[in-house]
Coordinates of C-alpha atoms in Angstrom, one line a residue:
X484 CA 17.4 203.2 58.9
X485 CA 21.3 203.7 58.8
X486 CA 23.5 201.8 56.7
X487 CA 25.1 198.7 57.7
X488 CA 28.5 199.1 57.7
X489 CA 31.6 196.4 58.1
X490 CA 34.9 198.3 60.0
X491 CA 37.9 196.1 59.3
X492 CA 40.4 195.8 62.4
X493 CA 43.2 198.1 62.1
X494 CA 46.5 199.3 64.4
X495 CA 46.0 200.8 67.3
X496 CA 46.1 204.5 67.1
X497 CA 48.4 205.3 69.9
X498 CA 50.8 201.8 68.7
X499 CA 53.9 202.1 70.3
X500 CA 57.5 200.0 68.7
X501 CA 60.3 199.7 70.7
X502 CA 63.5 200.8 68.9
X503 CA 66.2 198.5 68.0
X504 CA 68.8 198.8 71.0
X505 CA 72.4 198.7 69.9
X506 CA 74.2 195.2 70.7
X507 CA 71.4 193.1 70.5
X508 CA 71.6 190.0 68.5
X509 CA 68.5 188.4 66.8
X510 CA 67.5 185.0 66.7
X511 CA 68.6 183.2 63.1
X512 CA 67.3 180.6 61.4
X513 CA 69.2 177.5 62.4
X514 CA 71.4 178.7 65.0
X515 CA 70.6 177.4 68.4
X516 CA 72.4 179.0 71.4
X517 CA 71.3 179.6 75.0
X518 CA 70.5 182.9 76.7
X519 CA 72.6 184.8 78.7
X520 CA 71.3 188.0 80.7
X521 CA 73.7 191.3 80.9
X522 CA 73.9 193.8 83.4
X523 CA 71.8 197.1 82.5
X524 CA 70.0 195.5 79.6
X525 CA 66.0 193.9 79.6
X526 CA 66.2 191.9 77.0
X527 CA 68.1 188.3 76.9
X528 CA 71.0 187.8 74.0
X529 CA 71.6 184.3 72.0
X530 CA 75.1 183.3 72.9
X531 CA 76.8 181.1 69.9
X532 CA 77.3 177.1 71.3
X533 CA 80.7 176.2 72.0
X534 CA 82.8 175.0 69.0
X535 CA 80.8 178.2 67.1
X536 CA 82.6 180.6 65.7
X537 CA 85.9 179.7 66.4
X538 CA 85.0 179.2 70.4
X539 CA 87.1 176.2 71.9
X540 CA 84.9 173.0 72.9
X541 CA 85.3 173.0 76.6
X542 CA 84.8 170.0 79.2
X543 CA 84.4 166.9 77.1
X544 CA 82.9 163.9 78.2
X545 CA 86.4 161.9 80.1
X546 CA 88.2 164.6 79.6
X547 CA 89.6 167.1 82.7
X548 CA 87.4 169.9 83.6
X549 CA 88.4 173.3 82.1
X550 CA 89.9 171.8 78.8
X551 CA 90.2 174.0 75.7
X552 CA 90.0 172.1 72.7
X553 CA 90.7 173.6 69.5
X554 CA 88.1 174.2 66.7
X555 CA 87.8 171.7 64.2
X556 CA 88.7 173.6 60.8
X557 CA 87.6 172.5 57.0
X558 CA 89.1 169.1 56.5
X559 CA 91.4 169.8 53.1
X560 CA 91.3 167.4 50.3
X561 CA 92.3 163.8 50.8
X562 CA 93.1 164.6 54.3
X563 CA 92.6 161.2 56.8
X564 CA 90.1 162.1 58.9
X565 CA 91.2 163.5 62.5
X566 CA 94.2 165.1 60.9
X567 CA 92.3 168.6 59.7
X568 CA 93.6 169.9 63.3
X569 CA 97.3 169.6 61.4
X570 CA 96.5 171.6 58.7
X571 CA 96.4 175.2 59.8
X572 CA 99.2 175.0 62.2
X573 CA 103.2 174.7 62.3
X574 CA 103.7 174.3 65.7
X575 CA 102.8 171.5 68.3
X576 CA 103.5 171.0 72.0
X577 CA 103.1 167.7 73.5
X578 CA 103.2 167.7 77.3
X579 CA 103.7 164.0 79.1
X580 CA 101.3 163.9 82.0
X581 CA 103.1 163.4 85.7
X582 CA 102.5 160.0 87.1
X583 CA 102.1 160.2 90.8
X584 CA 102.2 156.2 91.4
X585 CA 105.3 156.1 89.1
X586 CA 107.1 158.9 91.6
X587 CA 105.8 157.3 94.8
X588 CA 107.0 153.7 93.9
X589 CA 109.3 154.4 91.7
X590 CA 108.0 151.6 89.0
X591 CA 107.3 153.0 85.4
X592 CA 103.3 153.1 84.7
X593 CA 102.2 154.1 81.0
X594 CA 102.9 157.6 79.6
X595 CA 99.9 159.7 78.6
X596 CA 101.0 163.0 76.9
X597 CA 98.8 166.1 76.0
X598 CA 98.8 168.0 72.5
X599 CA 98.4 171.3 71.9
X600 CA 98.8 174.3 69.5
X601 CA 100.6 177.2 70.1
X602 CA 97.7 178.9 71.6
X603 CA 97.5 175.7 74.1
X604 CA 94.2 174.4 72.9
X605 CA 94.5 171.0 72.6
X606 CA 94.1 169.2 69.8
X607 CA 95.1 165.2 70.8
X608 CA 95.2 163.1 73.9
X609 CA 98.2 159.9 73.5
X610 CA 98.2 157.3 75.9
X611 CA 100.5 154.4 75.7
X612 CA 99.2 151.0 75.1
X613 CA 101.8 148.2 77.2
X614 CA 102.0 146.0 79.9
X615 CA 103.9 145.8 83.3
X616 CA 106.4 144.0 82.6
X617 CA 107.2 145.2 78.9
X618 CA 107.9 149.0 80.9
X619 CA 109.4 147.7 83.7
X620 CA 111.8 144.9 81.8
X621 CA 112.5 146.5 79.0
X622 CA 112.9 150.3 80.0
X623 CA 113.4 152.8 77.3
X624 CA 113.7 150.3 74.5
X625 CA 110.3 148.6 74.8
X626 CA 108.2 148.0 71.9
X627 CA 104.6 150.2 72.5
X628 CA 101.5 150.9 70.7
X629 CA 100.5 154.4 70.8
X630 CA 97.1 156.1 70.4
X631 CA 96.4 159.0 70.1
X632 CA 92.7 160.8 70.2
X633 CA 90.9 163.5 69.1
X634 CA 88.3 165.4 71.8
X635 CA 85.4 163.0 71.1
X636 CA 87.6 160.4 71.9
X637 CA 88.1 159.0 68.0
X638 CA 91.3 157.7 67.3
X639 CA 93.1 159.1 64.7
X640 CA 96.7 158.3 64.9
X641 CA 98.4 154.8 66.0
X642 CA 102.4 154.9 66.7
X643 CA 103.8 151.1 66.5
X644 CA 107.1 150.9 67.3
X645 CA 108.4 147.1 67.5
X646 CA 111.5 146.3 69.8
X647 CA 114.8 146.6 68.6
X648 CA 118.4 146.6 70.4
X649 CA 118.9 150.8 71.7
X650 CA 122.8 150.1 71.5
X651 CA 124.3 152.4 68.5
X652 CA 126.8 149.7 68.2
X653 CA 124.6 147.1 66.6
X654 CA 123.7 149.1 63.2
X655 CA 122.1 146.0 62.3
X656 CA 119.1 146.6 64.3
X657 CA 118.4 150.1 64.8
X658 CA 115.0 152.4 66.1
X659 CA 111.9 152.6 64.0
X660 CA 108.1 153.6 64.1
X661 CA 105.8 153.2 62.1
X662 CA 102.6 156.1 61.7
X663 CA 99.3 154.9 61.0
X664 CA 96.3 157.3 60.0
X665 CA 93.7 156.4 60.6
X666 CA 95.0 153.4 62.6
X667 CA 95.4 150.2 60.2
X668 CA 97.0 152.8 57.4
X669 CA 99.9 153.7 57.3
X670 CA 101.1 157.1 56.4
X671 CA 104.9 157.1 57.1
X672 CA 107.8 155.9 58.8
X673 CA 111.0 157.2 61.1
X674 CA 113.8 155.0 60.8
X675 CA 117.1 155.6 62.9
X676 CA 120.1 156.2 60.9
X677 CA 123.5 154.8 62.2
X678 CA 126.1 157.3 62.7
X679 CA 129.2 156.5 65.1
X680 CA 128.7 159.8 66.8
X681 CA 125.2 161.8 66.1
X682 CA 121.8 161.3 66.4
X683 CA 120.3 160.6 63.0
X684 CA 116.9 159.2 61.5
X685 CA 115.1 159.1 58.4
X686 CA 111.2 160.2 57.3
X687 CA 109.7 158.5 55.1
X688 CA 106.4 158.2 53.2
X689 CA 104.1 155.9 53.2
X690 CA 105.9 154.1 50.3
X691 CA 109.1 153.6 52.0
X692 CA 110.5 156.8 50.5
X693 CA 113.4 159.0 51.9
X694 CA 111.4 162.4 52.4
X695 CA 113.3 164.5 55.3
X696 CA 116.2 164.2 57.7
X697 CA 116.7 164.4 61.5
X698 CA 119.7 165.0 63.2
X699 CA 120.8 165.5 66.7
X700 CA 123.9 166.6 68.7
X701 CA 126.7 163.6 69.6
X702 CA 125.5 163.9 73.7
X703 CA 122.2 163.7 73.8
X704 CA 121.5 165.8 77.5
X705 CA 119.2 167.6 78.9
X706 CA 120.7 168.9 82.0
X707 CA 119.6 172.6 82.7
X708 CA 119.0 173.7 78.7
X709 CA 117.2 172.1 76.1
X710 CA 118.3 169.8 72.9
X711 CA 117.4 170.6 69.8
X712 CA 117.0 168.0 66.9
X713 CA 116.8 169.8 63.2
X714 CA 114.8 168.5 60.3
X715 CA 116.4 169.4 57.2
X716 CA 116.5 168.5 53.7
X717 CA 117.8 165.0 52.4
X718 CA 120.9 166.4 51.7
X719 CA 121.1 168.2 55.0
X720 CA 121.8 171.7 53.9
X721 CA 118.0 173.2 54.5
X722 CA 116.6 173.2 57.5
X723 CA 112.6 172.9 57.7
X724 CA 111.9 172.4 61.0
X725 CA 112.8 171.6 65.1
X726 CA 111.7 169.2 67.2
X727 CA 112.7 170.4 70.8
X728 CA 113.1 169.1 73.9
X729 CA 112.4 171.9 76.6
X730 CA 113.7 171.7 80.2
X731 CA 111.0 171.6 82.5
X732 CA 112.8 172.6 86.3
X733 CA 115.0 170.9 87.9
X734 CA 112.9 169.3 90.7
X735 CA 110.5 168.0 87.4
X736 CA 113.7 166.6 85.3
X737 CA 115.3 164.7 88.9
X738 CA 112.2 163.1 90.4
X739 CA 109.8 162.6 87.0
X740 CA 110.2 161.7 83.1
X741 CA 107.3 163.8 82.3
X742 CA 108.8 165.4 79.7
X743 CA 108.3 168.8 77.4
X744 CA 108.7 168.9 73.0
X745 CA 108.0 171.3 71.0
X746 CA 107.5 170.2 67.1
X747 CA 108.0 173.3 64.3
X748 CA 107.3 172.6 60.4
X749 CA 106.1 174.8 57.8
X750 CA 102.2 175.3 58.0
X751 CA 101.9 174.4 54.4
X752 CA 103.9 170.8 54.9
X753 CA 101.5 167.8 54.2
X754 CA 99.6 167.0 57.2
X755 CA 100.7 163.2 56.6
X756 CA 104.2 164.4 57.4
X757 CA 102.7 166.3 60.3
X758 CA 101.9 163.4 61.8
X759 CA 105.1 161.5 60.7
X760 CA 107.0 164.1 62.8
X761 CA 104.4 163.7 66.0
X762 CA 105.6 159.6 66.2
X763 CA 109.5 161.0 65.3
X764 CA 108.6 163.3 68.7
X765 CA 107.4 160.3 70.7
X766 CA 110.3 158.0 69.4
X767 CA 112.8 160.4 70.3
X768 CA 111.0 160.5 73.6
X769 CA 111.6 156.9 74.4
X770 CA 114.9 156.9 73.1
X771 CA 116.8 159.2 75.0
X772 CA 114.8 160.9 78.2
X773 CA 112.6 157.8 79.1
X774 CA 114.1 157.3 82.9
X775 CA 115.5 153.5 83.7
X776 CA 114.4 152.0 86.5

């Protein structure tokens, strides 16, 4: 009688292992992505979600197809929350949006305006908040609310500016705005500065306090060449940043008021005053290349 004997399973004796191929990228623990397939390879590859690793969000619910957003980055300390897009930047372009009705019929319809870094991923949508007849009455000096959103559609910022008299006669009543972020708190304030010949405001803080200075040439014109308004120091002798207006073409400057800025400030400036300068943009906006009707 033979022995009983117990064989444990084992490898096969002719086991085969495919070798690692060179690009391929393994599935991690708690990153999701979807598969992509690439030419000459058998194997599918785990392609990071958009907003991952520094990849733009694109085509956000309400938003125009094809739109780049730019990647949210660390919120810093006691930063108001929307405004961690400010922080790692120093320049902003803020494009207004071409109305067709308003060039058709020739009647003023609310301004919208895209935001964007220097890279042109946006980072805000602003869309003016009025009435008919407060645009159409009261032209360039009408009082508007202004909000501006992030690419979920948050808001984060709220310009108010209240009506005053445009006339730089009447020093007794001059331009102002007021910053709110998030909207209810504000964070700062532009103030217009009389001056019988240039174009002059004042930043301020949320306390009321003098922080930087604007100024502007005497004609304010943007006839084939831009105009550049400096920020500077309180005293005026360091210049920290530009906000400029750029010429867009001539058939764009006759026929529309869609207009072109560019905003510079040091990277390392408090994102607060960031968004101080954004509404000191949009005021100067309204100011001086709003079109009358």
């Amino acid at each position: 009688m033979k022995p009983f004997q117990i064989r444990l399973p084992g490898p096969p004796r002719h086991a085969v292992y495919p070798k690692h191929q060179a690009g391929h990228i393994g599935k991690q623990a708690g990153h999701l992505g979807s598969q992509a397939f690439y030419p000459g390879h058998q194997h599918s590859y785990l392609v990071p979600p958009a907003g991952a690793a520094g990849i733009p969000v694109q085509n956000q619910p309400g938003r125009p197809a094809g739109a780049l957003w730019m990647p949210a980055p660390p919120p810093p300390l006691n930063c108001p929350p929307g405004l961690e897009y400010l922080s790692q930047i120093d320049m902003i372009l803020i494009h207004q949006q071409i109305e067709l009705l308003e060039v058709l019929f020739s009647f003023e319809s609310s301004n919208v305006y895209e935001i964007k870094n220097s890279f042109g991923q946006r980072i805000y949508f602003a869309a003016e908040d009025t009435n008919f007849c407060t645009r159409n009455c009261c032209g360039r000096s009408r009082p508007f609310t202004l909000r501006i959103t992030d690419n979920v559609g948050q808001e984060v910022i709220t310009l108010e500016r209240p009506l005053r008299c445009n006339c730089c006669c009447c020093p007794c009543c001059l331009q102002e705005i007021e910053i709110q972020a998030p909207p209810g708190v504000p964070v700062g304030y532009v103030t217009q500065t009389w001056h019988p010949f240039l174009t002059k405001f004042t930043i301020k803080n949320q306390k009321g306090e003098d922080v930087l200075k604007i100024s502007g040439p005497c004609i304010v014109c943007s006839c084939f060449a831009g105009v550049d308004f400096e920020i500077t120091s309180l005293d005026e002798q360091i210049v920290v940043g530009r906000i400029s207006k750029h010429w867009s073409g001539l058939l764009r400057e006759a026929f529309t008021d869609a207009d072109n800025f560019g905003i510079q400030f040091p990277r390392d400036l408090d994102v607060k005053m960031k968004a101080v300068m954004i509404g000191a943009c949009f005021l100067i906006d309204y100011m001086f290349f709003e079109r009358t009707r």
